[in-house]
Coordinates of C-alpha atoms in Angstrom, one line a residue:
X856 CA 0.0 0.0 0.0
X857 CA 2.7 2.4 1.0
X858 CA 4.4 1.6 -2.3
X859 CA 1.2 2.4 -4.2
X860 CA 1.0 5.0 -2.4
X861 CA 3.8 6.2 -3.7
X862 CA 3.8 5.8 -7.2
X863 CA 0.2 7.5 -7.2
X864 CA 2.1 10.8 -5.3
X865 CA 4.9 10.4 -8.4
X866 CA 2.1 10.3 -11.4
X867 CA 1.1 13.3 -9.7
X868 CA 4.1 15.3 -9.6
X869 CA 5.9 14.2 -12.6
X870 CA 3.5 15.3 -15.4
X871 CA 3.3 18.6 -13.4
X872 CA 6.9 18.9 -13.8
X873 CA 7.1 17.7 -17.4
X874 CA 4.8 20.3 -18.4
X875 CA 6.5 23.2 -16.8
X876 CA 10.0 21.8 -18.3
X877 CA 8.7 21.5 -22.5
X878 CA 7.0 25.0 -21.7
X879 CA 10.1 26.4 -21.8
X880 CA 12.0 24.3 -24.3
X881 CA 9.2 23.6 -26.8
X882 CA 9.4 26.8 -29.4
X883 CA 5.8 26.4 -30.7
X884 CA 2.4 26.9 -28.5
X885 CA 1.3 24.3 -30.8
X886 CA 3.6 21.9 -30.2
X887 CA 3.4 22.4 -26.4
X888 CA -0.1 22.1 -26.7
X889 CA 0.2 18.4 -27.6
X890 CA 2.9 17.6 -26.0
X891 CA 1.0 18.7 -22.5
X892 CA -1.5 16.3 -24.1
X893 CA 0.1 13.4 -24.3
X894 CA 2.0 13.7 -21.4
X895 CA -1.1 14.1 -19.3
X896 CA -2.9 10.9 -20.8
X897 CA 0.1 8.9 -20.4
X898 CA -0.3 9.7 -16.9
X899 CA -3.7 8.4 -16.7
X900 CA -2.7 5.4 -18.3
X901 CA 0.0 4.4 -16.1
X902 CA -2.6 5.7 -12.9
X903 CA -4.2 3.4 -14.0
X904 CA -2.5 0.5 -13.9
X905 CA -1.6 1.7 -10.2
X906 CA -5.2 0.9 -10.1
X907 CA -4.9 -2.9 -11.7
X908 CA -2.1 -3.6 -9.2
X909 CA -4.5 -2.3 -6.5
X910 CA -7.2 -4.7 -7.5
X911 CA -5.1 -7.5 -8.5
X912 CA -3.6 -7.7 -5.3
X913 CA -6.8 -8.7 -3.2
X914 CA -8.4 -12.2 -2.9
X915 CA -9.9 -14.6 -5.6
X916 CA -12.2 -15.9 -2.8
X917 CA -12.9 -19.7 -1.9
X918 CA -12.4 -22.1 -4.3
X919 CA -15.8 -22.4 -5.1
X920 CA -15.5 -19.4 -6.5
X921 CA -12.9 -19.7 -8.5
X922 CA -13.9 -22.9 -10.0
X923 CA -16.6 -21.1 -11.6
X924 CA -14.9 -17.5 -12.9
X925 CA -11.5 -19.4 -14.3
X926 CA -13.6 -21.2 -17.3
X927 CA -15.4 -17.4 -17.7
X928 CA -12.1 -16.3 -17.8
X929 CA -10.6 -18.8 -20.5
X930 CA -13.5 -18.9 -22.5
X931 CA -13.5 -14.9 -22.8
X932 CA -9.7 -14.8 -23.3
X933 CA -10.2 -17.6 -26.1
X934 CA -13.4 -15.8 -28.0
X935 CA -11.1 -12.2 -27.6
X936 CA -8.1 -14.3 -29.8
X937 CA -10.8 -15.9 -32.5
X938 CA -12.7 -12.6 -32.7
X939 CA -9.7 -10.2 -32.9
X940 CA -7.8 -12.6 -35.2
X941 CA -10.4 -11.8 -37.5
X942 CA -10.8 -8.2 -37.3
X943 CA -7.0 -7.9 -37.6
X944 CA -7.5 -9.5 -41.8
X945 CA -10.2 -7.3 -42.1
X946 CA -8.7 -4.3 -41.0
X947 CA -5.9 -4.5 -42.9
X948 CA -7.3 -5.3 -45.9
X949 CA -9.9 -2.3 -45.2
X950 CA -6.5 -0.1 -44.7
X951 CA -5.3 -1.0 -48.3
X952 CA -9.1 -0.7 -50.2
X953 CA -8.9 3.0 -48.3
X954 CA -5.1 3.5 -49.5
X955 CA -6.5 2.2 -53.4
X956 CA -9.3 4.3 -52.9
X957 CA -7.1 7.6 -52.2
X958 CA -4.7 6.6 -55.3
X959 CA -7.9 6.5 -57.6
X960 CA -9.5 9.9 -56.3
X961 CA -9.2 12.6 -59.3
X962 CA -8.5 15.9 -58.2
X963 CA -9.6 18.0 -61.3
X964 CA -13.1 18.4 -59.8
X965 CA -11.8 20.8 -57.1
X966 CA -11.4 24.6 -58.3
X967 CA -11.1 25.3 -53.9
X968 CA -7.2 26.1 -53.9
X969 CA -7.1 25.4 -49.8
X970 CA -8.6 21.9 -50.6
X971 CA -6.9 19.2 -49.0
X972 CA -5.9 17.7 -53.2
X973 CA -4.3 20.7 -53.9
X974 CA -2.2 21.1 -50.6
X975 CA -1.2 17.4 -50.7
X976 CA -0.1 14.7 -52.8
X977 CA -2.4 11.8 -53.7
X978 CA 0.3 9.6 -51.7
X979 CA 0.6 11.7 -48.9
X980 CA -3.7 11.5 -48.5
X981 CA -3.9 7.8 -49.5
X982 CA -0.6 7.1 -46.8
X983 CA -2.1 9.2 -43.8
X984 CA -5.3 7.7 -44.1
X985 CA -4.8 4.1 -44.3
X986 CA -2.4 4.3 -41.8
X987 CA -4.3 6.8 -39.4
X988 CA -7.1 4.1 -39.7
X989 CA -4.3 1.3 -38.3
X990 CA -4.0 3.6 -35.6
X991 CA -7.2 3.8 -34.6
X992 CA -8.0 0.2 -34.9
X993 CA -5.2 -0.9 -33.1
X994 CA -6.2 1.6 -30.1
X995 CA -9.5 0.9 -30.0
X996 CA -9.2 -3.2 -29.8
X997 CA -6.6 -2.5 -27.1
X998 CA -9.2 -0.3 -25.3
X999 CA -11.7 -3.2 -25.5
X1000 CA -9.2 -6.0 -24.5
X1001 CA -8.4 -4.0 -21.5
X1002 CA -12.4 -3.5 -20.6
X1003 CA -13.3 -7.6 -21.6
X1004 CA -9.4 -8.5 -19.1
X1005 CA -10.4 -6.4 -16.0
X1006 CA -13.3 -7.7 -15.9
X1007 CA -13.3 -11.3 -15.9
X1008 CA -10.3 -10.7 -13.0
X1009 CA -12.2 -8.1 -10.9
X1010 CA -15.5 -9.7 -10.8
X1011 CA -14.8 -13.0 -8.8
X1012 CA -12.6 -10.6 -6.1
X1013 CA -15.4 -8.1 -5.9
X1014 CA -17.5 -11.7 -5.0
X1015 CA -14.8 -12.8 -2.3
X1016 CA -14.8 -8.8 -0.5
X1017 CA -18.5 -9.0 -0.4
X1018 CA -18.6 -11.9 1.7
X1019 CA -16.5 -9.7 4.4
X1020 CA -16.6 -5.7 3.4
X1021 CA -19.3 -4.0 1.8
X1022 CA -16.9 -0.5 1.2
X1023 CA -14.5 -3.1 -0.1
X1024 CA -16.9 -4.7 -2.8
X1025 CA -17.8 -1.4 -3.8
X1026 CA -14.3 0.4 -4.3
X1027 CA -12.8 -3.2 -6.0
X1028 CA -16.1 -2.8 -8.3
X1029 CA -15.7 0.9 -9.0
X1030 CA -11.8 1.2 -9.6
X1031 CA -12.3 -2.3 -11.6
X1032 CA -14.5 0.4 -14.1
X1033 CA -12.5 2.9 -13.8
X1034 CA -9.4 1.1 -14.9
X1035 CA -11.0 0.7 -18.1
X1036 CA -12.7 3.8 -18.2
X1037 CA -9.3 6.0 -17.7
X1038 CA -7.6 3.7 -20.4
X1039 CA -10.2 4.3 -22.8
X1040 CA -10.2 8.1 -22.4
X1041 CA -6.6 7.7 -22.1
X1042 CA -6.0 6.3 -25.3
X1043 CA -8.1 8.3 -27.3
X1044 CA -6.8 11.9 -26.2
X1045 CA -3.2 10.1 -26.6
X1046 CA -4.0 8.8 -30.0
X1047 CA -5.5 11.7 -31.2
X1048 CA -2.8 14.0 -29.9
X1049 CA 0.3 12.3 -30.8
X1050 CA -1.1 11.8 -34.6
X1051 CA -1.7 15.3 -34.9
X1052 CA 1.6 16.5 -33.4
X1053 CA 3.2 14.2 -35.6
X1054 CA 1.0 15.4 -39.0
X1055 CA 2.0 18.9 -37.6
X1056 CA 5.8 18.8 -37.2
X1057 CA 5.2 17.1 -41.2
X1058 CA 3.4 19.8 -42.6
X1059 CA 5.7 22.5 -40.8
X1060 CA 8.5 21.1 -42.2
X1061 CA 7.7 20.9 -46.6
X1062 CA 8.6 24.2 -48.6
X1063 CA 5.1 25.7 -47.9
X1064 CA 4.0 25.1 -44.7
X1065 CA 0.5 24.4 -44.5
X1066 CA -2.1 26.3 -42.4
X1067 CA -3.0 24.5 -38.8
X1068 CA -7.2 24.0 -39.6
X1069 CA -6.3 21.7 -42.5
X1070 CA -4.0 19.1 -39.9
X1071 CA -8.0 17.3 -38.5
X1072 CA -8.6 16.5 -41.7
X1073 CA -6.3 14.5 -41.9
X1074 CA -7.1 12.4 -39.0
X1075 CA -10.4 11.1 -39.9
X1076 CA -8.9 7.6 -40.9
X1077 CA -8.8 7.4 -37.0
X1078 CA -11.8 7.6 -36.0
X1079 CA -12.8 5.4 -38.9
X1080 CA -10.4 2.6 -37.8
X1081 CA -11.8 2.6 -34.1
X1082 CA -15.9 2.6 -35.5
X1083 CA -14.7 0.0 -37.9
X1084 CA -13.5 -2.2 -34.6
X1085 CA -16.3 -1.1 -32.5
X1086 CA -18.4 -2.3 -34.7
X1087 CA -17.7 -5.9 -34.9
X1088 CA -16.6 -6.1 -31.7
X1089 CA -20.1 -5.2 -30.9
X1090 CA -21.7 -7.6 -33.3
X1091 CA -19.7 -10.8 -32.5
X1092 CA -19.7 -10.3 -28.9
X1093 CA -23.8 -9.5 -29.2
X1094 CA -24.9 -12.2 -31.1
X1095 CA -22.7 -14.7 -29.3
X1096 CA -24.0 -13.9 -25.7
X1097 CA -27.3 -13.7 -26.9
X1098 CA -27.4 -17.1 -28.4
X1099 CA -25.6 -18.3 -25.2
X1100 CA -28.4 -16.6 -23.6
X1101 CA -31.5 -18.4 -25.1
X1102 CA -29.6 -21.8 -25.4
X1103 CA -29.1 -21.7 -21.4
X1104 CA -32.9 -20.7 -21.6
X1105 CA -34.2 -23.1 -23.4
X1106 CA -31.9 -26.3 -22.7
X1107 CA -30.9 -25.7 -19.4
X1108 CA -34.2 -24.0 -17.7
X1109 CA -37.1 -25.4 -20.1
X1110 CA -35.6 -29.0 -20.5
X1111 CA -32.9 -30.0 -17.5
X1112 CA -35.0 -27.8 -14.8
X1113 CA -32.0 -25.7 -14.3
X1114 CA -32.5 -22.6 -11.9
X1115 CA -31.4 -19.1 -13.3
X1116 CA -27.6 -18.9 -13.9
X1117 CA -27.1 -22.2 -12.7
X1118 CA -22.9 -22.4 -12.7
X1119 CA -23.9 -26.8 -13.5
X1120 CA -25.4 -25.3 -17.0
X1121 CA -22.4 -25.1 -19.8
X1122 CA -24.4 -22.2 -21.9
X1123 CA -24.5 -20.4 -18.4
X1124 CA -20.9 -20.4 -18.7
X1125 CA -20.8 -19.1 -22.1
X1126 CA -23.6 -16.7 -21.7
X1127 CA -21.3 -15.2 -18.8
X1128 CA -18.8 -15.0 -21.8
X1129 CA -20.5 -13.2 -23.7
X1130 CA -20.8 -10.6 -21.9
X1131 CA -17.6 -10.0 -20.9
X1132 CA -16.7 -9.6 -24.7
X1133 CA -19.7 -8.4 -25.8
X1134 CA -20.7 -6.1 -23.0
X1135 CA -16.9 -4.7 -21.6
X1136 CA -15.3 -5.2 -24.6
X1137 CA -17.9 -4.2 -27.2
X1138 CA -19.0 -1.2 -25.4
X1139 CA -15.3 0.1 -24.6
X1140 CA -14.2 -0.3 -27.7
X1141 CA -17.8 1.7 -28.8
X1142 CA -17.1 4.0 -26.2
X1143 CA -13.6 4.6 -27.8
X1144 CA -15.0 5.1 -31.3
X1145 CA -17.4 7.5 -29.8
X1146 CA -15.2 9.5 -27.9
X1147 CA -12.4 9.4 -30.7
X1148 CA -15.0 10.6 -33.6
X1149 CA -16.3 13.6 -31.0
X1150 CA -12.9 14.8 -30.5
X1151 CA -11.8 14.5 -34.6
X1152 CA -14.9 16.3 -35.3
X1153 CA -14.8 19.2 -32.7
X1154 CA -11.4 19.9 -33.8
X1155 CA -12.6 20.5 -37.2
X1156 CA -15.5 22.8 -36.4
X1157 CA -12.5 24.2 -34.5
X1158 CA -10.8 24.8 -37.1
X1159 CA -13.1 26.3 -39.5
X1160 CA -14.4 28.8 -37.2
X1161 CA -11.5 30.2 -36.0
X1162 CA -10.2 30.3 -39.8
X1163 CA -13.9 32.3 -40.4
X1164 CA -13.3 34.7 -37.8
X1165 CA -9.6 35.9 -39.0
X1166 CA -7.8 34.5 -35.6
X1167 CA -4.4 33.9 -35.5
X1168 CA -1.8 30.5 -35.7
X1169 CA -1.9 30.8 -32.1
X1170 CA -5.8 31.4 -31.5
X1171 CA -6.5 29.3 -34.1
X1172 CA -4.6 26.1 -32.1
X1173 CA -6.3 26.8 -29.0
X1174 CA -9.6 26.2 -30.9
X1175 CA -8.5 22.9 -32.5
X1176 CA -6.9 21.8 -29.2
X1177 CA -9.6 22.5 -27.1
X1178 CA -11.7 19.2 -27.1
X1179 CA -8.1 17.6 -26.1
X1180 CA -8.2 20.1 -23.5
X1181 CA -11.5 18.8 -21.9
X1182 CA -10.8 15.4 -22.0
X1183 CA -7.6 15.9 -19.9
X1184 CA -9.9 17.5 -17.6
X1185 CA -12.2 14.7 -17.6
X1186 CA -9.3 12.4 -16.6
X1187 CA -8.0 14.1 -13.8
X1188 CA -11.5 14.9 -12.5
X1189 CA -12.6 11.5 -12.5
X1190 CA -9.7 9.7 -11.5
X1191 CA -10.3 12.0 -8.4
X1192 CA -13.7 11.4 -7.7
X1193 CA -13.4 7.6 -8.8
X1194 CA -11.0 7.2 -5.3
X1195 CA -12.8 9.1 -3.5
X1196 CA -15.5 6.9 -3.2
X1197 CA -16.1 5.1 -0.1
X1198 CA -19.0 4.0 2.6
X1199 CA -18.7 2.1 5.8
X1200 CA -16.8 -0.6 6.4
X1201 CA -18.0 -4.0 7.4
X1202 CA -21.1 -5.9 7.1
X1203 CA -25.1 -6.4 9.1
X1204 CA -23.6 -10.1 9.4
X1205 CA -21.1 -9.6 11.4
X1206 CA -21.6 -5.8 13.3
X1207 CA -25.1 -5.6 15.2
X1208 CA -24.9 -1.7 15.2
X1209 CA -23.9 -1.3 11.4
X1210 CA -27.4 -0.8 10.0
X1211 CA -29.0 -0.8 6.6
X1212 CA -26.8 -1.5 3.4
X1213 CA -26.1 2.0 2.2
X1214 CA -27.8 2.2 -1.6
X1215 CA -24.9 2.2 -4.5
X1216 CA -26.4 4.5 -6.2
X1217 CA -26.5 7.0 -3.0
X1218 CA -22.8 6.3 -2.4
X1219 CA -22.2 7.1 -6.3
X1220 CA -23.9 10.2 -5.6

C-alpha cells in the first residue's frame, strides 16, 4: 500500500513537472499544446494501472468461486483471440481498399485552392489515411481488450470482498470500471494528440508550410479505424451472448429444470462470456469510437471557425486543441472522484450496530 501510495504521489508530480519543463523548451504553442497532451494521458494510463495492481492484489475468494470464474475467464480470453484474429484480416485489408481508394481519387473536380488535393499529394492522403485508420483500430481493440481482461479478473474478487466488506466490494467494483474507463479516455486523447503532433511537425517542415485548420482533416482515418472495430466487436460479442443466452434458456431452464444462472449449466458459462466480450469489450471499444469521432470532429468545427473569424496561428490552435483540453480535464477529475469513493466498512452479518446496506447509487452520488 505504501508503495502504491507512492507511485500515485509520483504520477502526480511528474507530469506537473514535465509540463512546466517543455514549456520552456518547446518553441511552438502548438507543439506544447500536444505535448501537454500526451503527457497528461500517459499519466492516466500508467494511474491506471496503479489501479490494476490495487485490484489484483486482493483475494480470488474460496475455491468455489474460483472454480466457476476461471472457465469465464478462458472462454473470454479464447473468443477475444478468435474474434480479434479476424478483425485484424479485415482491417488491414480495409486499410489497403482505403489507401487504393485515395490513389484512384481525381483531383480536377476541385477549383477550392485550400482543398486538402491541392495542398497534398495523392500519396501523402492515401498514406495518412490508411495508416491513421491502423492507428485507430489498433487503439480501439486494445481499449476493448483492456475493458473484456479487468473484468473477468475483478469480478470473482469483488464476490470474495463481499462476503467480508461492503466498502471493499464497492471500491474493488468501482476502480475495476475505472481502470477501463481511464484507459479508454486515455488512449483516445493520446491517440488523437500524438497523430496530430506528428502530422503537424510534417506539414511545418515541406517548402510551404500548411495552415493548422487543414491538420484534423487529416485524421479522420482514426476515428474510422476505431468505429470500424467497435463495430464488430459489438456484433460478435452481441450475437454470441445472446445465443448463449436463449440456449441456457431453453436447454438448461425449459428442458434440465436448471434454476437461473445455474454455474452446473455449460451455456450459463458461455452466456457469462459473452458478456464480458460483448458487454466490456464491445462497449469500450464503442465507447472509444465515440469518444475518438467527437474529439476529430470538434477539432474540425475548431478549425473552421477560427479560420472564419480571421484568428491567428496561435488562437487558431487553442480552438483545434480544445476538445483535447477537456478530455484531460475529464481524466483528472474522475480519477479524483473515482478514489474518493467510499462508505462504511463491514457488514449487518457480522456488526449488530452497522445498519441498513447503504444504496450504491447513493454512495455514487
Amino acid at each position: 500500500e505504501n508503495h502504491i501510495s507512492s507511485l500515485q504521489l509520483g504520477l502526480v508530480v511528474a507530469p506537473v513537472i514535465f509540463l512546466f519543463i517543455t514549456y520552456f523548451l518547446v518553441p511552438s504553442y502548438s507543439l506544447w499544446m500536444g505535448c501537454a497532451a500526451c503527457i497528461i494521458s500517459l499519466a492516466a494510463i500508467a494511474y491506471s494501472l496503479l489501479i490494476l495492481m490495487w485490484i489484483l492484489d486482493k483475494k480470488e475468494g474460496p475455491y468455489a468461486m474460483r472454480e466457476v470464474s476461471e472457465p469465464i475467464l478462458e472462454g473470454s480470453e479464447g473468443f477475444f483471440l478468435a474474434q480479434y484474429g479476424t478483425i485484424v484480416k479485415l482491417t488491414f485489408m480495409s486499410s489497403l481498399a482505403l489507401f487504393a481508394l485515395y490513389m484512384l481519387r481525381s483531383d480536377d473536380n476541385t477549383s477550392n485552392p485550400a482543398s486538402l488535393s491541392k495542398l497534398f499529394s495523392k500519396y501523402f492522403l492515401a498514406f495518412t489515411v490508411a495508416l491513421s485508420f491502423i492507428i485507430g483500430a489498433v487503439c480501439s481493440a486494445i481499449s476493448g481488450y483492456a475493458g473484456m481482461w479487468v473484468s473477468v479478473r475483478a469480478n470473482v474478487r469483488v464476490a470474495a470482498a463481499a462476503l467480508k466488506c461492503y466498502n471493499d466490494a464497492m471500491q474493488i467494483c468501482l476502480r475495476g470500471g475505472a481502470f477501463a474507463a481511464i484507459v479508454n479516455v486515455g488512449l483516445a486523447v493520446f491517440g488523437v494528440s500524438s497523430l496530430f503532433l506528428t502530422l503537424f511537425v510534417i506539414v511545418q517542415l515541406r517548402a510551404e508550410p500548411v495552415d493548422v485548420e487543414h491538420i484534423p482533416f487529416l485524421m479522420v482515418g482514426f476515428g474510422f479505424g476505431a468505429s470500424f472495430v467497435a463495430m464488430f466487436a459489438q456484433l460478435g460479442g452481441g450475437i454470441y451472448t445472446k445465443a448463449a443466452d436463449v440456449g441456457a434458456d431453453l436447454i438448461g431452464k425449459v428442458e434440465v429444470g436448471f434454476p437461473e444462472d445455474d454455474p452446473r449449466n455449460p451455456a450459463v458459462i458461455a452466456d457469462l462470456v459473452g458478456d464480458n466480450v460483448g458487454d466490456c469489450a464491445g462497449q469500450a471499444a464503442d465507447l472509444f469510437e465515440s469518444i475518438s469521432a467527437e474529439i476529430i470532429s470538434a477539432m474540425i468545427l475548431g478549425g473552421v471557425l477560427a479560420k472564419e473569424a480571421g484568428f491567428d496561428e496561435t488562437t487558431k490552435v487553442g480552438f483545434i486543441l480544445f476538445p483535447l483540453s477537456v478530455h484531460c480535464l475529464d481524466l483528472f477529475v474522475s480519477t479524483i472522484g473515482v478514489m474518493s469513493v467510499s462508505t462504511r466498512s463491514g457488514l449487518p452479518d457480522f456488526d449488530p450496530d452497522y445498519g441498513e446496506i447503504e444504496d450504491p447509487l447513493e454512495v455514487l452520488k
